[in-house]
Amino acid sequence: MDGSDMIARVEATLSELLSGTRPQSLFQAMRHAVFAGGKRVRPRLCLASAIAVGGNAEDAIFPACAIELLHSYTLVHDDLPSMDNDETRRGLPTVWRKFGEDTAILAGDALQSLAFQSAARSPRNAGAIVAELGAAGLGVVRGQVEDIHGDDTDFIYRHKTADLFVAAAAMGGYAGGGSSGQVECLRRYALNLGLAFQHEDDIIDGDSPFAEDVTRAKISDLTAAALDALVGLPGDTLPLETLAKRLVGRKR
Ligand code: GRG
């Protein structure tokens, strides 16, 4: 099965996980959050990490869905009036704008719970995968609080953005049956890629805290460090290499 087939499997599994009907507004809000055109970066990272340790991407489908569900919850809550107060995301009304603030809070909560249910259904190493997801969930909140109330850019990027990348890769590594040393290599890859991704996001949004040439140099160094971390992994690392190259220089 190639990469697009595997992402189609993730989409189908997400649909199944989100197929609840009652209360209708809750599930509509959750589906709006998950099926509104996200790039699926974290699930791709998770599946490709299972392959990089010599495992099977199929075993990483539930973890891949789990990390996308957690990511979706963070976006729903980040858009709320009490946080970023955003009215649109991906060219569509945000969940709170379309379904109300109360439903958006609850839809985010429910997406997070569903993420843990999905992680627990991993056919291999479910306990480690659930723990990894929990660490990322705490990490992203630490990053968000620092973003709202502090000013440590390194801390914010490390936790608000890179923690979910690190968890996606580690979860894929565990699902693929990787050793702890191999999972460490995946974490190093994902940390550097996550930081590069955030710097690229700043350029796309035009709000980089550094001059553009400084940011470009950082992205280049971080991408090189990410690729370097893959050396020695026992499986096919091409999907992770391709992902890194695509994310750097992307348009959205
Ligand atoms: C509310 C706990 C909590 C956390 C919010 C996700 C987040 C933290 C804030 C959103 C704003 C932001 C710039 C986050 C950094 C990570 C990032 C660039 C998220 C967007 O990820 P993409 O580009 O989104 O993968 P798509 O739309 O493709 O799913």
Short mmCIF file of C-alpha atoms and ligand atoms in Angstrom, two decimals:
data_model
loop_
_atom_site.label_atom_id
_atom_site.label_comp_id
_atom_site.label_asym_id
_atom_site.label_seq_id
_atom_site.Cartn_x
_atom_site.Cartn_y
_atom_site.Cartn_z
CA MET A 1 0.00 0.00 0.00
CA ASP A 2 1.46 3.42 -0.91
CA GLY A 3 1.36 6.64 1.12
CA SER A 4 -1.87 8.00 -0.39
CA ASP A 5 -3.68 4.70 0.29
CA MET A 6 -2.52 4.86 3.89
CA ILE A 7 -3.77 8.44 4.29
CA ALA A 8 -7.08 7.30 2.76
CA ARG A 9 -7.20 4.65 5.51
CA VAL A 10 -6.60 7.36 8.12
CA GLU A 11 -9.45 9.43 6.64
CA ALA A 12 -11.79 6.42 6.68
CA THR A 13 -10.85 5.58 10.27
CA LEU A 14 -11.36 9.20 11.35
CA SER A 15 -14.82 9.13 9.71
CA GLU A 16 -15.66 5.98 11.62
CA LEU A 17 -14.40 7.42 14.92
CA LEU A 18 -16.46 10.56 14.35
CA SER A 19 -19.63 8.86 13.16
CA GLY A 20 -21.65 9.56 16.33
CA THR A 21 -25.04 11.18 15.88
CA ARG A 22 -26.28 12.35 19.25
CA PRO A 23 -26.22 15.15 20.16
CA GLN A 24 -26.05 16.02 16.49
CA SER A 25 -24.49 19.46 17.02
CA LEU A 26 -21.56 17.97 18.98
CA PHE A 27 -20.62 15.49 16.26
CA GLN A 28 -21.18 18.05 13.51
CA ALA A 29 -18.81 20.40 15.32
CA MET A 30 -16.20 17.65 15.79
CA ARG A 31 -16.42 16.65 12.12
CA HIS A 32 -16.15 20.29 11.07
CA ALA A 33 -12.92 20.53 13.08
CA VAL A 34 -11.41 17.39 11.58
CA PHE A 35 -12.63 17.43 7.97
CA ALA A 36 -12.11 21.06 6.99
CA GLY A 37 -8.98 20.66 4.88
CA GLY A 38 -6.04 20.06 7.24
CA LYS A 39 -2.78 18.91 5.68
CA ARG A 40 -2.58 15.77 7.89
CA VAL A 41 1.09 16.45 8.60
CA ARG A 42 1.13 14.64 11.96
CA PRO A 43 -0.59 11.43 10.75
CA ARG A 44 1.83 11.32 7.79
CA LEU A 45 4.71 11.68 10.22
CA CYS A 46 3.32 8.88 12.38
CA LEU A 47 2.84 6.44 9.48
CA ALA A 48 6.23 7.24 7.94
CA SER A 49 7.91 6.72 11.33
CA ALA A 50 6.51 3.19 11.59
CA ILE A 51 8.01 2.47 8.15
CA ALA A 52 11.37 4.03 9.11
CA VAL A 53 11.85 1.55 11.95
CA GLY A 54 11.12 -1.32 9.55
CA GLY A 55 7.49 -1.71 10.67
CA ASN A 56 4.16 -1.63 8.94
CA ALA A 57 2.26 1.66 8.39
CA GLU A 58 -1.00 -0.19 8.86
CA ASP A 59 -0.14 -0.76 12.53
CA ALA A 60 0.13 3.02 12.99
CA ILE A 61 -3.35 3.95 11.71
CA PHE A 62 -5.02 4.35 15.13
CA PRO A 63 -2.05 6.30 16.56
CA ALA A 64 -2.05 8.48 13.40
CA CYS A 65 -5.77 9.24 13.90
CA ALA A 66 -5.11 9.90 17.59
CA ILE A 67 -2.52 12.59 16.96
CA GLU A 68 -4.73 14.30 14.35
CA LEU A 69 -7.66 14.31 16.79
CA LEU A 70 -5.49 15.86 19.49
CA HIS A 71 -4.17 18.44 17.00
CA SER A 72 -7.77 19.24 15.95
CA TYR A 73 -8.80 19.84 19.57
CA THR A 74 -5.91 22.29 20.06
CA LEU A 75 -6.96 24.27 16.98
CA VAL A 76 -10.62 24.42 18.10
CA HIS A 77 -9.62 25.75 21.52
CA ASP A 78 -6.92 28.05 20.13
CA ASP A 79 -9.54 29.80 17.95
CA LEU A 80 -11.90 30.53 20.88
CA PRO A 81 -12.71 34.15 21.78
CA SER A 82 -10.77 33.79 25.05
CA MET A 83 -7.65 32.72 23.15
CA ASP A 84 -6.97 33.90 19.58
CA ASN A 85 -10.55 34.96 18.83
CA ASP A 86 -10.29 33.74 15.23
CA GLU A 87 -13.40 33.71 13.07
CA THR A 88 -12.01 31.65 10.18
CA ARG A 89 -9.61 28.75 9.76
CA ARG A 90 -8.66 27.09 6.47
CA GLY A 91 -11.03 29.55 4.75
CA LEU A 92 -14.08 28.37 6.74
CA PRO A 93 -15.81 29.64 9.90
CA THR A 94 -14.12 28.37 13.06
CA VAL A 95 -15.98 25.85 15.19
CA TRP A 96 -17.05 28.43 17.81
CA ARG A 97 -18.23 30.82 15.07
CA LYS A 98 -20.34 28.12 13.41
CA PHE A 99 -21.60 26.15 16.44
CA GLY A 100 -21.25 28.55 19.39
CA GLU A 101 -18.57 28.90 22.02
CA ASP A 102 -20.05 26.34 24.43
CA THR A 103 -20.24 23.64 21.78
CA ALA A 104 -16.71 24.47 20.57
CA ILE A 105 -15.27 24.01 24.08
CA LEU A 106 -17.08 20.70 24.46
CA ALA A 107 -16.21 19.52 20.93
CA GLY A 108 -12.53 20.19 21.70
CA ASP A 109 -12.81 18.24 24.96
CA ALA A 110 -14.52 15.35 23.17
CA LEU A 111 -11.90 15.31 20.39
CA GLN A 112 -9.20 14.98 23.02
CA SER A 113 -11.00 12.04 24.68
CA LEU A 114 -11.50 10.37 21.32
CA ALA A 115 -7.78 10.80 20.62
CA PHE A 116 -6.94 8.70 23.69
CA GLN A 117 -9.49 6.06 22.72
CA SER A 118 -7.94 5.82 19.29
CA ALA A 119 -4.37 5.61 20.69
CA ALA A 120 -5.44 2.79 23.01
CA ARG A 121 -6.53 0.78 19.96
CA SER A 122 -2.97 0.57 18.63
CA PRO A 123 -2.25 -3.09 17.86
CA ARG A 124 1.27 -2.74 19.33
CA ASN A 125 2.70 -0.88 22.37
CA ALA A 126 -0.61 0.83 23.15
CA GLY A 127 0.51 1.77 26.68
CA ALA A 128 3.62 3.63 25.48
CA ILE A 129 1.59 5.30 22.72
CA VAL A 130 -1.11 6.52 25.12
CA ALA A 131 1.61 7.84 27.49
CA GLU A 132 3.27 9.66 24.58
CA LEU A 133 -0.02 11.27 23.59
CA GLY A 134 -0.57 12.38 27.20
CA ALA A 135 2.88 13.97 27.33
CA ALA A 136 2.17 15.84 24.10
CA GLY A 137 -1.24 16.98 25.38
CA LEU A 138 0.39 18.46 28.47
CA GLY A 139 3.26 19.89 26.42
CA VAL A 140 1.03 21.77 24.00
CA VAL A 141 -0.89 23.37 26.89
CA ARG A 142 2.43 24.46 28.49
CA GLY A 143 3.40 26.04 25.17
CA GLN A 144 0.04 27.75 24.81
CA VAL A 145 0.15 29.22 28.33
CA GLU A 146 3.66 30.57 27.71
CA ASP A 147 2.44 32.02 24.40
CA ILE A 148 -0.44 33.83 26.12
CA HIS A 149 1.29 34.90 29.32
CA GLY A 150 5.05 34.71 28.62
CA ASP A 151 7.56 35.54 25.93
CA ASP A 152 10.06 32.67 25.70
CA THR A 153 9.93 31.96 21.95
CA ASP A 154 12.13 28.84 22.18
CA PHE A 155 9.87 27.34 24.86
CA ILE A 156 6.72 28.24 22.89
CA TYR A 157 7.96 26.68 19.62
CA ARG A 158 9.32 23.59 21.40
CA HIS A 159 6.06 22.85 23.17
CA LYS A 160 3.24 24.45 21.22
CA THR A 161 4.40 23.09 17.87
CA ALA A 162 7.20 20.53 18.15
CA ASP A 163 5.73 18.41 20.97
CA LEU A 164 2.98 17.11 18.68
CA PHE A 165 5.54 16.34 15.97
CA VAL A 166 7.71 14.46 18.47
CA ALA A 167 4.71 12.50 19.76
CA ALA A 168 3.54 11.66 16.22
CA ALA A 169 6.96 10.25 15.33
CA ALA A 170 7.48 8.39 18.61
CA MET A 171 3.97 6.91 18.44
CA GLY A 172 4.66 5.71 14.89
CA GLY A 173 7.99 4.26 16.01
CA TYR A 174 6.36 2.36 18.86
CA ALA A 175 3.53 1.15 16.61
CA GLY A 176 6.10 -0.09 14.11
CA GLY A 177 7.92 -2.05 16.82
CA GLY A 178 11.01 0.21 16.96
CA SER A 179 13.60 -0.09 19.74
CA SER A 180 13.97 2.71 22.29
CA GLY A 181 17.15 3.87 20.51
CA GLN A 182 15.30 4.06 17.20
CA VAL A 183 12.43 5.98 18.80
CA GLU A 184 15.03 8.44 20.18
CA CYS A 185 16.30 9.05 16.60
CA LEU A 186 12.71 9.68 15.49
CA ARG A 187 12.22 12.15 18.35
CA ARG A 188 15.36 14.06 17.29
CA TYR A 189 14.14 14.13 13.67
CA ALA A 190 10.68 15.35 14.72
CA LEU A 191 11.90 18.00 17.16
CA ASN A 192 14.08 19.60 14.49
CA LEU A 193 11.36 19.26 11.85
CA GLY A 194 8.73 20.71 14.19
CA LEU A 195 10.87 23.76 14.90
CA ALA A 196 11.60 24.20 11.17
CA PHE A 197 7.85 23.87 10.48
CA GLN A 198 7.07 26.64 12.99
CA HIS A 199 9.69 28.97 11.50
CA GLU A 200 8.26 28.29 8.03
CA ASP A 201 4.76 28.99 9.42
CA ASP A 202 6.02 32.36 10.69
CA ILE A 203 7.27 33.21 7.20
CA ILE A 204 3.95 32.14 5.62
CA ASP A 205 2.01 34.26 8.17
CA GLY A 206 4.46 37.18 7.86
CA ASP A 207 5.00 37.33 11.63
CA SER A 208 8.48 35.94 12.15
CA PRO A 209 10.20 37.40 15.22
CA PHE A 210 13.50 37.30 13.27
CA ALA A 211 14.68 38.82 9.98
CA GLU A 212 13.71 36.58 7.03
CA ASP A 213 17.30 35.60 6.13
CA VAL A 214 17.95 34.62 9.77
CA THR A 215 14.76 32.52 9.78
CA ARG A 216 15.70 30.89 6.45
CA ALA A 217 19.13 29.95 7.85
CA LYS A 218 17.49 28.46 10.96
CA ILE A 219 15.09 26.41 8.79
CA SER A 220 17.96 25.10 6.71
CA ASP A 221 20.02 24.08 9.79
CA LEU A 222 17.02 22.48 11.48
CA THR A 223 16.07 20.52 8.36
CA ALA A 224 19.63 19.24 8.00
CA ALA A 225 19.61 18.16 11.67
CA ALA A 226 16.27 16.40 11.14
CA LEU A 227 17.57 14.46 8.14
CA ASP A 228 20.79 13.61 9.98
CA ALA A 229 18.78 11.93 12.76
CA LEU A 230 17.44 9.36 10.28
CA VAL A 231 20.84 7.88 9.49
CA GLY A 232 21.03 4.35 10.83
CA LEU A 233 17.30 3.64 11.10
CA PRO A 234 16.63 0.12 9.84
CA GLY A 235 13.60 0.75 7.59
CA ASP A 236 12.83 2.92 4.58
CA THR A 237 13.41 6.56 5.60
CA LEU A 238 12.44 8.04 2.23
CA PRO A 239 8.86 8.93 3.33
CA LEU A 240 10.27 10.91 6.31
CA GLU A 241 12.88 12.60 4.08
CA THR A 242 10.22 13.53 1.51
CA LEU A 243 7.93 14.88 4.24
CA ALA A 244 10.71 17.11 5.62
CA LYS A 245 11.53 18.49 2.17
CA ARG A 246 7.85 19.15 1.38
CA LEU A 247 7.14 20.94 4.65
CA VAL A 248 10.01 23.31 4.17
CA GLY A 249 9.08 25.74 1.42
CA ARG A 250 5.35 24.90 1.62
CA LYS A 251 2.76 27.59 0.87
CA ARG A 252 0.28 26.97 3.72
C1 GRG B 1 -5.38 25.41 22.88
C2 GRG B 1 -3.99 23.75 24.19
C3 GRG B 1 -4.12 24.65 23.06
C4 GRG B 1 -3.11 24.76 22.21
C5 GRG B 1 -3.15 25.56 20.99
C6 GRG B 1 -2.30 24.57 17.96
C7 GRG B 1 -2.08 25.74 18.85
C8 GRG B 1 -1.83 25.49 20.30
C9 GRG B 1 -2.17 26.96 18.35
C10 GRG B 1 -2.52 27.25 16.92
C11 GRG B 1 -1.65 28.33 16.37
C12 GRG B 1 -0.28 27.90 15.98
C13 GRG B 1 0.49 28.83 15.12
C14 GRG B 1 0.22 26.76 16.38
C15 GRG B 1 1.54 26.26 16.04
C16 GRG B 1 1.40 24.95 15.35
C17 GRG B 1 0.78 25.11 14.02
C18 GRG B 1 1.53 25.81 12.95
C19 GRG B 1 -0.44 24.60 13.83
C20 GRG B 1 -1.08 24.50 12.51
O1 GRG B 1 -0.77 23.21 12.05
P1 GRG B 1 -1.01 22.77 10.56
O2 GRG B 1 -0.42 23.78 9.60
O3 GRG B 1 -2.59 22.84 10.44
O4 GRG B 1 -0.54 21.37 10.42
P2 GRG B 1 -3.60 22.09 9.43
O5 GRG B 1 -4.66 23.13 9.16
O6 GRG B 1 -2.87 21.68 8.19
O7 GRG B 1 -4.13 20.93 10.20
#
